[in-house]
Coordinates of N, CA and C in Angstrom, one line a residue:
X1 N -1.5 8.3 -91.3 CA -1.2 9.6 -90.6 C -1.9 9.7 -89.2
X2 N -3.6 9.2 -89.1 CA -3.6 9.2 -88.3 C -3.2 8.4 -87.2
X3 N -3.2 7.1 -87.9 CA -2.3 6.4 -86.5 C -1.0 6.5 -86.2
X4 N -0.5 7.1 -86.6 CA 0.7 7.7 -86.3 C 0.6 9.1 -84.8
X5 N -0.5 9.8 -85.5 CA -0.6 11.0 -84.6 C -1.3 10.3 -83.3
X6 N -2.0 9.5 -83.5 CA -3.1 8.7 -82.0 C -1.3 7.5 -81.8
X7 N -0.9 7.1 -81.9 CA 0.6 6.8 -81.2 C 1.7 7.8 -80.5
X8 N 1.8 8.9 -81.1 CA 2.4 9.9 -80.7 C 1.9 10.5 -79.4
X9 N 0.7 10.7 -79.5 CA -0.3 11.4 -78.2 C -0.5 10.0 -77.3
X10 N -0.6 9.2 -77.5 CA 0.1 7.7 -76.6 C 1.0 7.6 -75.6
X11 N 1.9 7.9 -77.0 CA 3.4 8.1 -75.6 C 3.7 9.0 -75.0
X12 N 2.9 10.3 -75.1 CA 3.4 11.6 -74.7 C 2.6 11.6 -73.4
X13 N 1.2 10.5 -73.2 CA 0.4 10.6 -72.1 C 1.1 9.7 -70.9
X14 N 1.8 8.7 -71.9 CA 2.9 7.7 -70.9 C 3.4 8.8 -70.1
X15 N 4.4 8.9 -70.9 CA 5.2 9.9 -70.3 C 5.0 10.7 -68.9
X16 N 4.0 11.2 -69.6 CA 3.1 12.6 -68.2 C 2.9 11.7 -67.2
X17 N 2.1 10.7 -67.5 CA 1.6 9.9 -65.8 C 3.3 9.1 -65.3
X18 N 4.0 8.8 -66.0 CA 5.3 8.2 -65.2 C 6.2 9.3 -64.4
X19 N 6.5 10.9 -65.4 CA 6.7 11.5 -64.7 C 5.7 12.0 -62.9
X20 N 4.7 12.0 -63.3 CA 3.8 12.6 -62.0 C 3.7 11.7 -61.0
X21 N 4.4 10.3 -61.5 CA 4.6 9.2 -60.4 C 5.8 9.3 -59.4
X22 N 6.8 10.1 -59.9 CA 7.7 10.0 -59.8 C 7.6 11.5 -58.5
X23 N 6.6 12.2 -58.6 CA 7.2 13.3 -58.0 C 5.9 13.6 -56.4
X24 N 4.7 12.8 -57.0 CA 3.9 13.0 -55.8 C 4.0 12.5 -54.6
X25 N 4.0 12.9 -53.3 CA 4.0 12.3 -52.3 C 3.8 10.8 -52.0
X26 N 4.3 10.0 -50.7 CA 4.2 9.0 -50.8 C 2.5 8.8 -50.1
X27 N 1.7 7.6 -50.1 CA 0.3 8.3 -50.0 C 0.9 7.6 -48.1
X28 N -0.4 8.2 -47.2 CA 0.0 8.2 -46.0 C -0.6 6.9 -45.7
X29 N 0.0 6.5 -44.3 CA -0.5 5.2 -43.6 C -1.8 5.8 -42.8
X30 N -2.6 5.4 -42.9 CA -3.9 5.4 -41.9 C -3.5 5.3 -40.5
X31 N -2.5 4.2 -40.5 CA -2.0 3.5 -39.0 C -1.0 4.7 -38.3
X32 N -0.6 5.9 -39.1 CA 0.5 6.4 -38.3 C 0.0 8.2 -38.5
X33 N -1.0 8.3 -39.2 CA -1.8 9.9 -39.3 C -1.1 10.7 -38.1
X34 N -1.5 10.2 -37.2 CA -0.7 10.6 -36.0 C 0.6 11.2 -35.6
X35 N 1.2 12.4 -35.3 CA 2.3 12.1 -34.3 C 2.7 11.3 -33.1
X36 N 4.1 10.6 -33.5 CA 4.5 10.0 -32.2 C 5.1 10.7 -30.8
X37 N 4.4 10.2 -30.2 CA 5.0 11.0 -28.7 C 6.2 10.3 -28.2
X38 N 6.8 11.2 -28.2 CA 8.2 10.6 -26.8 C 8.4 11.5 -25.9
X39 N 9.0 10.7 -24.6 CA 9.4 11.0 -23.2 C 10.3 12.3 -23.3
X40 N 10.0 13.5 -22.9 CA 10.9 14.4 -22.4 C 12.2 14.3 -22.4
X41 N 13.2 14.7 -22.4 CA 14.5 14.3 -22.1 C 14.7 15.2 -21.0
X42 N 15.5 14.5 -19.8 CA 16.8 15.8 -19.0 C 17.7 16.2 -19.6
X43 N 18.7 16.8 -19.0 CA 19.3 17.1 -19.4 C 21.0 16.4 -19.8
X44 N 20.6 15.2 -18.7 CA 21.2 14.4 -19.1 C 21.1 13.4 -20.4
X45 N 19.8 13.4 -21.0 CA 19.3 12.8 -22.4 C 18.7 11.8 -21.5
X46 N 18.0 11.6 -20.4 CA 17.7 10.1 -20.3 C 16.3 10.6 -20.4
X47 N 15.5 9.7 -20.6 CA 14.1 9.5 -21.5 C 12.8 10.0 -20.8
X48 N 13.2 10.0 -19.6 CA 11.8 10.9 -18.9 C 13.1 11.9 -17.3
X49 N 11.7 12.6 -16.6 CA 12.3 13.4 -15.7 C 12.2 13.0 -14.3
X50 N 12.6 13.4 -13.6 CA 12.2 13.3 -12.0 C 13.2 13.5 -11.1
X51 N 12.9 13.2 -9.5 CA 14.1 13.6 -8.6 C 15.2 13.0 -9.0
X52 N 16.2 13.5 -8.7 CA 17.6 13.5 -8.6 C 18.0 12.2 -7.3
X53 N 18.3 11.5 -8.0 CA 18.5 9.8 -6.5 C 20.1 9.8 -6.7
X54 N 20.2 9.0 -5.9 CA 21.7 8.3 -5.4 C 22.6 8.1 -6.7
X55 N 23.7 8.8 -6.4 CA 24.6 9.0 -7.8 C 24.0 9.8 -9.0
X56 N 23.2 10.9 -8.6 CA 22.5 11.3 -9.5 C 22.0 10.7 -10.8
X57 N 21.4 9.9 -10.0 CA 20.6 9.3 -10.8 C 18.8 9.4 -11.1
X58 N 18.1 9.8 -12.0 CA 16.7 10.5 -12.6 C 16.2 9.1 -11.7
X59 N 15.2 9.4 -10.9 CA 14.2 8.6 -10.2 C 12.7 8.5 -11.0
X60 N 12.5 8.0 -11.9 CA 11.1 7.9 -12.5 C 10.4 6.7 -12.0
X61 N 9.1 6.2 -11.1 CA 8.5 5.6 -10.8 C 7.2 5.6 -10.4
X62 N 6.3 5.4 -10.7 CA 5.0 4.8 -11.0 C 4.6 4.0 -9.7
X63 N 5.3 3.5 -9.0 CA 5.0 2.6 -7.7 C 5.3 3.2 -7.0
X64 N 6.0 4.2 -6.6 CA 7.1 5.0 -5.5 C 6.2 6.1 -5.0
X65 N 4.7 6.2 -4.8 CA 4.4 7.6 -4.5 C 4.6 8.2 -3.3
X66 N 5.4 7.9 -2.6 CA 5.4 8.7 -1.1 C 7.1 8.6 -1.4
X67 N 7.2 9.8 -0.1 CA 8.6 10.2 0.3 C 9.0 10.5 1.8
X68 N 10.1 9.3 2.1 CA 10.5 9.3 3.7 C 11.5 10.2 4.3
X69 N 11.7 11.3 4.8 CA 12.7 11.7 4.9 C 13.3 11.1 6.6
X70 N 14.9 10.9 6.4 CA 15.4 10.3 7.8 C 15.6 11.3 8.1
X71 N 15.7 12.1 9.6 CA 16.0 13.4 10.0 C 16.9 13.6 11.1
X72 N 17.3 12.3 11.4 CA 18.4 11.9 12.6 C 19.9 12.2 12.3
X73 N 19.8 12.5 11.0 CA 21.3 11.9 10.6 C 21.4 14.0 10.0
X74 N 22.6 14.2 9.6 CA 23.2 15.6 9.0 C 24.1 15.6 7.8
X75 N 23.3 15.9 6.7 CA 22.1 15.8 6.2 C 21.2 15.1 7.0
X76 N 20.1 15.8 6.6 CA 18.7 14.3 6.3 C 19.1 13.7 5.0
X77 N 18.4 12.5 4.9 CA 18.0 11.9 3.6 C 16.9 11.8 3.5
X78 N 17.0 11.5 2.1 CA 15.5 11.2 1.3 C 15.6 9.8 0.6
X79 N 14.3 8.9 0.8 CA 14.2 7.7 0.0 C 12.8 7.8 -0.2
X80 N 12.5 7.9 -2.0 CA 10.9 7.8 -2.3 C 10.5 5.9 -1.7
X81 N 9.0 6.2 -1.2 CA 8.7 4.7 -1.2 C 7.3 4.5 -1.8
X82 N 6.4 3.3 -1.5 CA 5.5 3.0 -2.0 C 4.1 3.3 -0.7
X83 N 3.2 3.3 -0.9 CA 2.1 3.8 -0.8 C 1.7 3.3 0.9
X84 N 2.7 3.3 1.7 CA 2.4 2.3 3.0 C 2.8 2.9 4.2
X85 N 2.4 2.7 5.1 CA 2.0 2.8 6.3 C 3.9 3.3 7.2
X86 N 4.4 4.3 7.3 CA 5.8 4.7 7.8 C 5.7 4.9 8.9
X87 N 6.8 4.1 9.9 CA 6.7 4.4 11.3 C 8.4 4.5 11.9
X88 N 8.7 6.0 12.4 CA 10.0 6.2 12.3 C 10.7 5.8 13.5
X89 N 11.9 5.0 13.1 CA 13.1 4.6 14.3 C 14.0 5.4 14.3
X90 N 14.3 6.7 13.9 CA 15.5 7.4 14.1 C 16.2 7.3 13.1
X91 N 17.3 6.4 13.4 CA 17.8 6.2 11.7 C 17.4 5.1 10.9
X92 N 16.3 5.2 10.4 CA 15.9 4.2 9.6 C 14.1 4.3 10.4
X93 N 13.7 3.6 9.5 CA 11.7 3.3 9.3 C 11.5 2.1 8.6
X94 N 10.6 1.6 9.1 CA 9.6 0.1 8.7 C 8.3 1.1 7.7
X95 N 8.3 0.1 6.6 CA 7.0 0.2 5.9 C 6.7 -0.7 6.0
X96 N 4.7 -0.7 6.7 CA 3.6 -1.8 7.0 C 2.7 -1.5 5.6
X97 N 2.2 -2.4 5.4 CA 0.8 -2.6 4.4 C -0.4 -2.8 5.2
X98 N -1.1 -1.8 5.3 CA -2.6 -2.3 5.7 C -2.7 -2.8 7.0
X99 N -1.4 -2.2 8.1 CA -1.4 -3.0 9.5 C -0.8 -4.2 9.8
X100 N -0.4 -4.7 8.7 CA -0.3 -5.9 8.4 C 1.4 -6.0 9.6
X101 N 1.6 -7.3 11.0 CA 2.7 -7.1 10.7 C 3.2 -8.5 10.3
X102 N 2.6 -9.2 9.2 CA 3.2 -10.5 9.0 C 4.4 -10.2 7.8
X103 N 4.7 -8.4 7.4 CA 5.9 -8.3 6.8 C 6.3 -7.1 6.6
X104 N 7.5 -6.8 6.1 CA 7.8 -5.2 6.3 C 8.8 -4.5 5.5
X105 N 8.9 -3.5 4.9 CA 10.1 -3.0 4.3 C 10.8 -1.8 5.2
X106 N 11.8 -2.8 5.3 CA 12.5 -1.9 6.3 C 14.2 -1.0 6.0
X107 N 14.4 0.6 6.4 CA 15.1 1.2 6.0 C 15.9 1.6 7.0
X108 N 17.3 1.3 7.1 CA 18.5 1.9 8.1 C 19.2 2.4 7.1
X109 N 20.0 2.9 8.4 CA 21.0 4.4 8.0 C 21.9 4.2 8.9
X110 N 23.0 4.5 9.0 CA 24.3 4.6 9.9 C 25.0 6.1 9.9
X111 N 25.7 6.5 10.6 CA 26.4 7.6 10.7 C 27.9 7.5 10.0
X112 N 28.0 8.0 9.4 CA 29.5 8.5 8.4 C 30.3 7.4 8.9
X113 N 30.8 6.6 8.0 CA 32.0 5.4 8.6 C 33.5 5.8 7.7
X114 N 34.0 5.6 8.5 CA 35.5 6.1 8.6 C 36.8 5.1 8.1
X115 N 37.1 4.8 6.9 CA 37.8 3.5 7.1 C 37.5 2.3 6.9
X116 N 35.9 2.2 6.7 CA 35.5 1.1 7.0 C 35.3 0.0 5.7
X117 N 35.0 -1.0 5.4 CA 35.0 -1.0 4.2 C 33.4 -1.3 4.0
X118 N 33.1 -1.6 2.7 CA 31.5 -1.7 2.7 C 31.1 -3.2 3.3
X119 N 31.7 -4.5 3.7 CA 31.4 -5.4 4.1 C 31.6 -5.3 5.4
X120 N 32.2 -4.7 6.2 CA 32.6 -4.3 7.5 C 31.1 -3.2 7.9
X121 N 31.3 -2.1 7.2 CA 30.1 -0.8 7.5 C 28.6 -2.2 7.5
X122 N 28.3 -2.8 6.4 CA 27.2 -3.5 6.1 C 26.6 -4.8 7.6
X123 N 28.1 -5.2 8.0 CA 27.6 -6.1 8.9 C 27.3 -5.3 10.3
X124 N 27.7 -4.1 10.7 CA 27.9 -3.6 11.9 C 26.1 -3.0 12.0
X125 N 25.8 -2.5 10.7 CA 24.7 -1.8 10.9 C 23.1 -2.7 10.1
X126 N 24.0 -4.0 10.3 CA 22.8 -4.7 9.7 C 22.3 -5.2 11.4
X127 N 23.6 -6.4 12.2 CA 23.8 -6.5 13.1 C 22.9 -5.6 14.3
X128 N 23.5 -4.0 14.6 CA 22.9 -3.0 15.1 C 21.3 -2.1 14.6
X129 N 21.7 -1.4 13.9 CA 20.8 -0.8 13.5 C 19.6 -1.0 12.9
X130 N 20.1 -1.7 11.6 CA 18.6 -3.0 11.2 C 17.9 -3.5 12.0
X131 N 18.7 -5.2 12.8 CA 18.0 -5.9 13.6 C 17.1 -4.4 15.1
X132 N 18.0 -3.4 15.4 CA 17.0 -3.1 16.4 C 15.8 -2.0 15.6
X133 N 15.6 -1.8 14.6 CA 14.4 -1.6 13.9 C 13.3 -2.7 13.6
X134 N 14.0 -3.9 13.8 CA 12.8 -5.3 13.8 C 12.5 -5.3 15.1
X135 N 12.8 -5.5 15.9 CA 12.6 -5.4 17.3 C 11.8 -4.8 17.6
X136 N 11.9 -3.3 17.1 CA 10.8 -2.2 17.5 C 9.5 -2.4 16.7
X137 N 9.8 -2.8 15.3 CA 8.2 -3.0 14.6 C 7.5 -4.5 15.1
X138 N 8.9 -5.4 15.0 CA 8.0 -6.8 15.5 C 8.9 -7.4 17.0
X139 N 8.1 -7.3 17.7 CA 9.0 -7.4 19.1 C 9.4 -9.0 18.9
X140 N 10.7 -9.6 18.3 CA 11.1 -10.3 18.6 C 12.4 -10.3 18.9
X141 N 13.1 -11.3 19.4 CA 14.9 -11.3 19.4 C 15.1 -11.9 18.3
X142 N 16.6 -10.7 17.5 CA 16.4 -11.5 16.1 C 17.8 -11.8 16.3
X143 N 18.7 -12.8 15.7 CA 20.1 -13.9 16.1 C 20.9 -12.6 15.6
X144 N 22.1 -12.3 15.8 CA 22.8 -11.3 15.6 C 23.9 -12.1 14.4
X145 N 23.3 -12.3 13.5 CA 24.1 -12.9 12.2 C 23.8 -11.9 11.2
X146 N 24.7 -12.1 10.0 CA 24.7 -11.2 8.5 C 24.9 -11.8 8.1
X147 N 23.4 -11.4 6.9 CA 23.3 -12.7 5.6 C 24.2 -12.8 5.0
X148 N 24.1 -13.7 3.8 CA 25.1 -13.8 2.8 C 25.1 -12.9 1.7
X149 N 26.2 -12.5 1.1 CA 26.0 -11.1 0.1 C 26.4 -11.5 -0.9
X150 N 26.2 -10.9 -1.7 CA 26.9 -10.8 -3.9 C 26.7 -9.4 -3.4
X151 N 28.5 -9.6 -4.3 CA 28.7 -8.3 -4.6 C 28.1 -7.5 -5.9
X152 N 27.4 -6.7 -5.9 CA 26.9 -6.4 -7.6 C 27.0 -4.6 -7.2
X153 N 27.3 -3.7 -8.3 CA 26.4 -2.4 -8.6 C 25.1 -1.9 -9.1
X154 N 24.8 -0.4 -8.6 CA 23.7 0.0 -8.7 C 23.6 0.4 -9.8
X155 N 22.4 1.0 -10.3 CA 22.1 1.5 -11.7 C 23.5 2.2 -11.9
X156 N 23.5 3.3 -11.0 CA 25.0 4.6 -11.4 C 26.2 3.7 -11.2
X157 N 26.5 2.6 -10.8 CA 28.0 2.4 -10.5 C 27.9 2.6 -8.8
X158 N 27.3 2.2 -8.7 CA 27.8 2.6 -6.6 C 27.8 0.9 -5.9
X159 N 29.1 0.6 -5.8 CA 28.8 -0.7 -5.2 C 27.8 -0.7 -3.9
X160 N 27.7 -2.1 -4.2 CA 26.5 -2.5 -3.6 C 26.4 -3.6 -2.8
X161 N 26.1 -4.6 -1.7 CA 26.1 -6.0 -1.4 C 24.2 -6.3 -1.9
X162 N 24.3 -7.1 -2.3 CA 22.7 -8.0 -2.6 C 22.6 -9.1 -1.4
X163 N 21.7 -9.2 -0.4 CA 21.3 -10.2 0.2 C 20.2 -11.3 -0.1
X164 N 19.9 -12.0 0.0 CA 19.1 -12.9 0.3 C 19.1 -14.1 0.7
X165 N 18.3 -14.3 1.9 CA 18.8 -15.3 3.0 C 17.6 -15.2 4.2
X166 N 17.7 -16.0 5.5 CA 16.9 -16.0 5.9 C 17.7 -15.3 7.5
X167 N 16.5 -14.7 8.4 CA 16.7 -13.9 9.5 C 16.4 -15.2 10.4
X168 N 17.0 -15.6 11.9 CA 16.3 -16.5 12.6 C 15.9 -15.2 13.3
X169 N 14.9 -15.6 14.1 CA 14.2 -15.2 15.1 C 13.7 -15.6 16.6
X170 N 13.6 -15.0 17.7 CA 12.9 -16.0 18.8 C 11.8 -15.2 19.3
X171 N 10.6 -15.7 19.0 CA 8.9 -14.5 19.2 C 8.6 -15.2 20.7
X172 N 9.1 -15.2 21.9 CA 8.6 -15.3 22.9 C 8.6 -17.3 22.8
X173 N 9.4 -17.4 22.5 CA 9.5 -19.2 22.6 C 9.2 -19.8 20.6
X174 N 8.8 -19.1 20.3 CA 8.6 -19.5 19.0 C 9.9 -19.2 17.9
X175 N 10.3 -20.2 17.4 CA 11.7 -19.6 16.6 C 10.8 -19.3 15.2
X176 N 11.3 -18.3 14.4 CA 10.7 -17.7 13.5 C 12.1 -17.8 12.3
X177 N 11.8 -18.4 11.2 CA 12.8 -18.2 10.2 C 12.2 -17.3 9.1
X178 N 12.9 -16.0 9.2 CA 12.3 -14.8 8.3 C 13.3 -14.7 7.1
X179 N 12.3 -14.5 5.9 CA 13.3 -14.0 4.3 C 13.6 -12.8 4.3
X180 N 14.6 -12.4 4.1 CA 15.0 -11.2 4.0 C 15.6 -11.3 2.1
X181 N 15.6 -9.6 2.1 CA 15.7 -9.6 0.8 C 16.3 -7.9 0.5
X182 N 17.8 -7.8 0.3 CA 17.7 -6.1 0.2 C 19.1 -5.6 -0.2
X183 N 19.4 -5.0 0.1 CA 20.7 -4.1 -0.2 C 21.6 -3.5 0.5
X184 N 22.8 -3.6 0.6 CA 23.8 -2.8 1.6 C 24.7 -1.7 0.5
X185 N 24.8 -0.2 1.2 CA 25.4 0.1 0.3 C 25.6 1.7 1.0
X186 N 26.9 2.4 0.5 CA 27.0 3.5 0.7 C 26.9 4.3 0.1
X187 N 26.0 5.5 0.7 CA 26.0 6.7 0.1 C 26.2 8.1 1.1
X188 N 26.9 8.8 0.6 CA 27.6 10.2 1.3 C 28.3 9.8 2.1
X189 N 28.9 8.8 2.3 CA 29.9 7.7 3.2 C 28.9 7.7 4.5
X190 N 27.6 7.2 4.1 CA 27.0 6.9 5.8 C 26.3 5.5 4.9
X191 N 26.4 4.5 5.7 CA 25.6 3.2 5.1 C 24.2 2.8 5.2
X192 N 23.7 1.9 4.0 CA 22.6 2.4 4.2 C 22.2 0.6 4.2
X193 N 20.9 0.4 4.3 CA 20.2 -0.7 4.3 C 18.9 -0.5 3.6
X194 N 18.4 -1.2 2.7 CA 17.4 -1.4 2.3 C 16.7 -2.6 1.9
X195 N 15.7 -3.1 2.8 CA 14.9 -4.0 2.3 C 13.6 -4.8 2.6
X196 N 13.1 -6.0 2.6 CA 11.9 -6.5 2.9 C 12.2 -7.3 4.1
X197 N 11.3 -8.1 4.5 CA 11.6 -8.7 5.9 C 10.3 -9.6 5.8
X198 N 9.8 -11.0 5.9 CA 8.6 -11.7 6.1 C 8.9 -12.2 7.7
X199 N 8.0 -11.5 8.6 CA 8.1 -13.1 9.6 C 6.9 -13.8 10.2
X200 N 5.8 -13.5 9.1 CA 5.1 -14.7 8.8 C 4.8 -14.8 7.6
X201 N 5.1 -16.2 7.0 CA 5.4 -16.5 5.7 C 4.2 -16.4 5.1
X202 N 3.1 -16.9 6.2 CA 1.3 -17.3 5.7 C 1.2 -16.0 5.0
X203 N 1.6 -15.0 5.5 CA 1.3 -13.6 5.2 C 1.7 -12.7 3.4
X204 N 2.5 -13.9 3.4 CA 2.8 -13.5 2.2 C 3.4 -14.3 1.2
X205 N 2.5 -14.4 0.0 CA 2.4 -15.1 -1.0 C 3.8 -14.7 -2.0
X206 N 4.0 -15.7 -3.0 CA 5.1 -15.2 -4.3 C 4.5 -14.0 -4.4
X207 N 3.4 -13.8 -4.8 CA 3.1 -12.6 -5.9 C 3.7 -11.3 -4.5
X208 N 3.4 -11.4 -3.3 CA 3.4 -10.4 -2.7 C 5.3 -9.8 -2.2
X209 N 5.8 -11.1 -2.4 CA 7.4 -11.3 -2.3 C 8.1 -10.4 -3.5
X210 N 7.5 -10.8 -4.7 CA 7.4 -9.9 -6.0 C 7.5 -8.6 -5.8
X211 N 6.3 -8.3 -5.4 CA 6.0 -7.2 -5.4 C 7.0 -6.1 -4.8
X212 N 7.0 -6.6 -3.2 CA 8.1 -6.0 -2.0 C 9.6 -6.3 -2.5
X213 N 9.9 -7.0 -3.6 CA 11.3 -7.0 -4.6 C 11.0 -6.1 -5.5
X214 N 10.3 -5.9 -6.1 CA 10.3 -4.4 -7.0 C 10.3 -3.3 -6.5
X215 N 9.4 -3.4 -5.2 CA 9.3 -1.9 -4.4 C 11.2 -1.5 -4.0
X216 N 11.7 -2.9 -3.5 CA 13.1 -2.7 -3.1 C 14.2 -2.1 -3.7
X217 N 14.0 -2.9 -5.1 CA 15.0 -2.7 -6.2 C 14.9 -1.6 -7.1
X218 N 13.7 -0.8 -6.9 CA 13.6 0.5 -7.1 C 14.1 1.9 -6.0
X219 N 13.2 1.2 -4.9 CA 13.7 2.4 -3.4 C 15.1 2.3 -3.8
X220 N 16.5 1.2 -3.6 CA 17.6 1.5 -3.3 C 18.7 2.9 -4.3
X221 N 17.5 2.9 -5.4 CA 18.5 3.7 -6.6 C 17.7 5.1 -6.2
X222 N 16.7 5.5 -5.1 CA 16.6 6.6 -4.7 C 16.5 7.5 -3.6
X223 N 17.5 7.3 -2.7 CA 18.3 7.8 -1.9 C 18.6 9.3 -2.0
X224 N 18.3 10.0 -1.5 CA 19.6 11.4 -1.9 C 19.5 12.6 -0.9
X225 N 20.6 13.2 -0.4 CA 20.9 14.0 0.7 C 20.1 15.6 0.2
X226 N 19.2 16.0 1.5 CA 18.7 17.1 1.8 C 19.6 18.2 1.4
X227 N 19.2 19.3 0.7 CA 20.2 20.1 0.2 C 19.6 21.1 0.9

């Protein structure tokens, strides 16, 4: 009898601890005690906030702390840039580093084109307006040619030409072959240019080529008209 009753109270203790397994929390991770943080949403749902760029597109950048406004043109525009030295040509501005002029990121603008198409608008004001922004930051004659382009789009869908290719140059008897590196593209139907420029190569290393390519490929997606 008694082993019967000490088996009974056996299984009934089973029981109780399988049920109470069944119903208590799961125990917590050490590794995750924490809430996880995530990025803000706009309103558009994209993952963090900031100005409003070209194609309304959310400008979030970390490298971009300054902001150029062109003032020549109606609108002005706005293009955020990186942390360097702006010196204005009217429609369009050279960014220097540190004085430096062995390179430059350089920004044109054109006035409202009519008809034109983007490879026609792209060479007229690479031709004009570009080359005479190099002239004014680095006094040289630069050959009146237009690089070679790929056609690609921007983050939003806004065609775009991609350059890269080299600028000749003539610095007072010295022929200078400069890399260029940047973007042709329209926004508010006025054309725009954006990009880097070396014309001295000593001046600048890969890593610093890099760099003035990320600064680029970010500036182009942040463009946007003075409201």
């Amino acid at each position: 009898m008694k082993k019967t009753l000490a088996l009974i109270l056996a299984v009934l203790m089973l029981m109780t601890a399988l049920y109470g397994c069944g119903n208590d929390p799961a125990p917590s991770n050490p590794g995750n005690d924490n809430p996880v943080a995530t990025p803000a949403e706009d309103e558009n749902g994209n993952g963090n906030s900031g100005e409003s760029g070209i194609g309304g597109n959310t400008v979030v950048s970390t490298s971009l702390p300054g902001t150029f406004e062109i003032a020549a043109t109606e609108p002005h525009y706005f293009i955020t840039t990186p942390d360097w030295h702006a010196e204005s040509y009217g429609l369009g501005f050279a960014l220097t580093e540190k004085d430096s002029t062995g390179y430059a990121i350089v920004v044109a603008c054109g006035y409202p084109v009519d008809g034109d198409s983007l490879e026609e608008a792209f060479s007229a004001l690479y031709t004009d307006g570009y080359n005479g922004i190099l002239m004014q930051n680095y006094r040289a004659k630069y050959d009146a040619t237009t690089p070679a382009t790929t056609e690609i789009t921007l983050a939003d869908g806004t065609a775009a030409l991609l350059f890269e290719d080299i600028q000749h140059a003539d610095d007072y008897g010295t022929e200078l072959n400069c890399p260029v590196y940047g973007y042709g593209f329209i926004y508010n139907g006025a054309p725009f240019i954006v990009s880097y420029i070396v014309m001295d190569e000593a001046a600048a290393d890969d890593a610093k080529l890099a760099e003035m390519q990320g600064y680029v490929d970010e500036m182009v997606n942040t463009v946007r008209a003075a409201q």
